[in-house]
XYZ file of N, CA and C in Angstrom:
282
model
N 172.182 131.950 143.740
C 171.199 132.680 142.964
C 170.180 133.304 143.906
N 169.723 134.463 143.526
C 168.712 135.169 144.296
C 167.430 135.251 143.484
N 166.313 134.917 144.125
C 165.025 135.222 143.533
C 164.648 136.567 144.121
N 164.427 137.543 143.267
C 164.181 138.901 143.725
C 162.950 139.465 143.031
N 162.062 140.004 143.824
C 160.895 140.710 143.304
C 161.255 142.193 143.299
N 161.172 142.825 142.132
C 161.536 144.235 141.997
C 160.314 145.010 141.539
N 159.962 146.041 142.292
C 158.838 146.900 141.916
C 159.332 148.337 141.815
N 158.671 149.099 140.971
C 159.099 150.485 140.818
C 157.906 151.408 140.638
N 158.094 152.638 141.096
C 157.128 153.713 140.923
C 157.945 154.916 140.456
N 157.862 155.206 139.168
C 158.691 156.243 138.555
C 157.775 157.257 137.886
N 157.977 158.531 138.208
C 157.080 159.587 137.755
C 157.233 159.944 136.275
N 158.438 160.032 135.811
C 158.727 160.506 134.459
C 158.614 159.357 133.450
N 157.883 159.586 132.355
C 157.665 158.545 131.345
C 158.972 158.037 130.736
N 159.870 158.922 130.386
C 161.128 158.518 129.752
C 161.984 157.696 130.721
N 162.070 158.137 131.970
C 162.837 157.411 132.982
C 162.204 156.043 133.236
N 160.879 156.029 133.326
C 160.164 154.776 133.556
C 160.418 153.787 132.421
N 160.433 154.257 131.188
C 160.697 153.389 130.035
C 162.112 152.817 130.097
N 163.091 153.643 130.441
C 164.474 153.161 130.537
C 164.613 152.106 131.634
N 163.957 152.343 132.761
C 164.018 151.390 133.873
C 163.322 150.091 133.481
N 162.171 150.190 132.849
C 161.454 148.999 132.379
C 162.315 148.200 131.405
N 162.941 148.876 130.462
C 163.765 148.199 129.457
C 164.945 147.471 130.100
N 165.556 148.086 131.103
C 166.665 147.438 131.797
C 166.167 146.203 132.557
N 165.061 146.328 133.259
C 164.546 145.207 134.045
C 164.075 144.050 133.172
N 163.503 144.342 132.023
C 163.016 143.238 131.176
C 164.173 142.413 130.615
N 165.381 142.978 130.627
C 166.565 142.219 130.220
C 167.137 141.372 131.356
N 166.541 141.503 132.541
C 167.055 140.773 133.701
C 166.030 139.851 134.344
N 164.785 139.933 133.925
C 163.772 139.115 134.579
C 162.484 139.036 133.793
N 161.449 138.590 134.484
C 160.136 138.381 133.893
C 159.168 139.400 134.473
N 158.494 140.123 133.595
C 157.505 141.102 134.039
C 156.244 140.350 134.452
N 155.800 140.555 135.703
C 154.619 139.862 136.198
C 153.445 140.808 136.438
N 153.708 142.085 136.517
C 152.689 143.126 136.559
C 153.308 144.362 135.919
N 152.513 145.408 135.747
C 152.993 146.575 134.999
C 154.322 147.115 135.502
N 154.511 147.170 136.790
C 155.776 147.701 137.322
C 156.414 146.743 138.319
N 156.271 145.443 138.055
C 156.831 144.421 138.941
C 157.516 143.351 138.098
N 158.745 143.029 138.477
C 159.522 141.995 137.791
C 159.993 140.950 138.789
N 160.054 139.701 138.328
C 160.685 138.627 139.081
C 162.008 138.322 138.395
N 163.082 138.319 139.166
C 164.414 138.093 138.598
C 165.133 137.007 139.388
N 165.902 136.195 138.686
C 166.773 135.209 139.318
C 168.191 135.577 138.900
N 168.956 136.077 139.865
C 170.286 136.608 139.564
C 171.281 136.241 140.644
N 172.534 136.020 140.264
C 173.576 135.862 141.284
C 173.832 137.211 141.971
N 174.468 137.149 143.143
C 174.704 138.368 143.937
C 175.336 139.497 143.126
N 176.373 139.193 142.373
C 177.097 140.226 141.617
C 176.184 140.900 140.602
N 175.397 140.115 139.864
C 174.502 140.681 138.848
C 173.395 141.507 139.495
N 172.900 141.051 140.640
C 171.871 141.818 141.339
C 172.440 143.150 141.820
N 173.644 143.111 142.368
C 174.294 144.345 142.827
C 174.530 145.299 141.639
N 174.998 144.772 140.522
C 175.212 145.599 139.323
C 173.905 146.221 138.847
N 172.829 145.436 138.872
C 171.516 145.942 138.467
C 171.068 147.063 139.396
N 171.253 146.880 140.688
C 170.894 147.924 141.651
C 171.686 149.204 141.400
N 172.972 149.068 141.099
C 173.801 150.241 140.799
C 173.282 150.980 139.569
N 172.976 150.246 138.509
C 172.472 150.869 137.281
C 171.145 151.561 137.525
N 170.251 150.891 138.248
C 168.940 151.479 138.514
C 169.046 152.721 139.390
N 169.952 152.701 140.366
C 170.093 153.862 141.251
C 170.546 155.102 140.484
N 171.281 154.895 139.396
C 171.730 156.023 138.581
C 170.634 156.534 137.645
N 169.601 155.715 137.414
C 168.549 156.089 136.483
C 167.383 156.822 137.159
N 167.183 156.586 138.440
C 166.004 157.157 139.079
C 166.281 158.524 139.674
N 165.225 159.257 139.918
C 165.306 160.516 140.653
C 164.912 160.182 142.086
N 165.872 160.164 143.021
C 165.578 159.716 144.384
C 164.613 160.619 145.148
N 164.340 161.796 144.613
C 163.413 162.702 145.280
C 161.953 162.384 144.975
N 161.694 161.661 143.871
C 160.299 161.391 143.496
C 160.039 159.943 143.092
N 161.086 159.162 142.801
C 160.928 157.790 142.327
C 161.244 156.790 143.437
N 160.774 155.566 143.237
C 161.039 154.496 144.190
C 161.223 153.176 143.448
N 162.261 152.441 143.820
C 162.468 151.081 143.324
C 162.710 150.215 144.552
N 161.960 149.114 144.649
C 162.061 148.230 145.811
C 162.521 146.852 145.380
N 163.380 146.258 146.195
C 163.916 144.923 145.953
C 163.518 144.033 147.123
N 162.856 142.947 146.825
C 162.476 141.980 147.849
C 163.106 140.638 147.485
N 164.064 140.206 148.290
C 164.668 138.889 148.070
C 163.793 137.855 148.759
N 163.501 136.791 148.020
C 162.666 135.721 148.558
C 163.494 134.438 148.553
N 163.648 133.821 149.711
C 164.451 132.608 149.797
C 163.667 131.422 149.220
N 164.395 130.394 148.834
C 163.774 129.182 148.266
C 162.741 128.582 149.208
N 163.022 128.618 150.487
C 162.115 128.041 151.477
C 160.812 128.838 151.567
N 160.894 130.147 151.385
C 159.712 131.007 151.513
C 158.902 131.113 150.222
N 159.525 130.869 149.097
C 158.866 131.052 147.801
C 157.540 130.296 147.677
N 157.436 129.050 148.151
C 156.151 128.341 148.032
C 155.026 128.969 148.854
N 155.353 129.862 149.781
C 154.327 130.501 150.601
C 153.600 131.616 149.863
N 154.114 132.030 148.709
C 153.444 133.074 147.931
C 152.153 132.526 147.330
N 151.218 133.410 147.095
C 149.944 133.026 146.499
C 149.632 133.941 145.329
N 149.006 133.393 144.322
C 148.592 134.172 143.161
C 147.083 134.021 143.017
N 146.400 135.128 142.941
C 144.970 135.124 142.651
C 144.790 135.663 141.248
N 144.018 135.003 140.437
C 143.812 135.463 139.070
C 144.898 134.945 138.148
N 145.208 135.739 137.138
C 146.136 135.339 136.085
C 147.571 135.336 136.598
N 148.325 134.336 136.204
C 149.737 134.285 136.562
C 150.162 132.876 136.888
N 151.457 132.660 136.820
C 152.007 131.361 137.186
C 153.058 131.563 138.259
N 153.198 130.565 139.095
C 154.192 130.646 140.157
C 155.587 130.476 139.576
N 156.562 131.196 140.095
C 157.937 131.028 139.617
C 158.439 129.630 139.948
N 159.206 129.070 139.063
C 159.753 127.732 139.232
C 161.272 127.829 139.187
N 161.885 127.892 140.349
C 163.334 128.054 140.419
C 164.080 126.860 139.861
N 163.470 125.677 139.917
C 164.161 124.484 139.450
C 164.191 124.387 137.931
N 163.185 124.911 137.258
C 163.099 124.761 135.812
C 163.286 126.057 135.033
N 163.377 127.176 135.729
C 163.563 128.462 135.063
C 165.049 128.781 135.039
N 165.565 128.997 133.872
C 166.978 129.345 133.759
C 167.195 130.751 134.293
N 168.264 130.979 135.013
C 168.538 132.331 135.482
C 168.863 133.259 134.323
N 168.446 134.487 134.476
C 168.754 135.491 133.470
C 170.043 136.165 133.901
N 171.093 135.988 133.126
C 172.401 136.558 133.468
C 172.867 137.406 132.294
N 172.938 138.697 132.535
C 173.359 139.621 131.469
C 174.574 140.379 131.951
């Protein structure tokens, strides 16, 4: 399983909505354009393929940051939010 932080910057409202809708089916929204996802390699690759077909590569950006289990506790949250719990959070597999 991969813990992946996905962020996006999409110019067009309709495209942004489609990308948001796809990501919310694969993970947890933690900020307006940031999702945390726990996915096996195949599902993550499939998600990347779908997203690459939805964006306009000339003006949009989608970033994927894989965070290993060992590094995850090093993250910090200031303000509202809870830390991801890989042991108790069921993976989202669609």
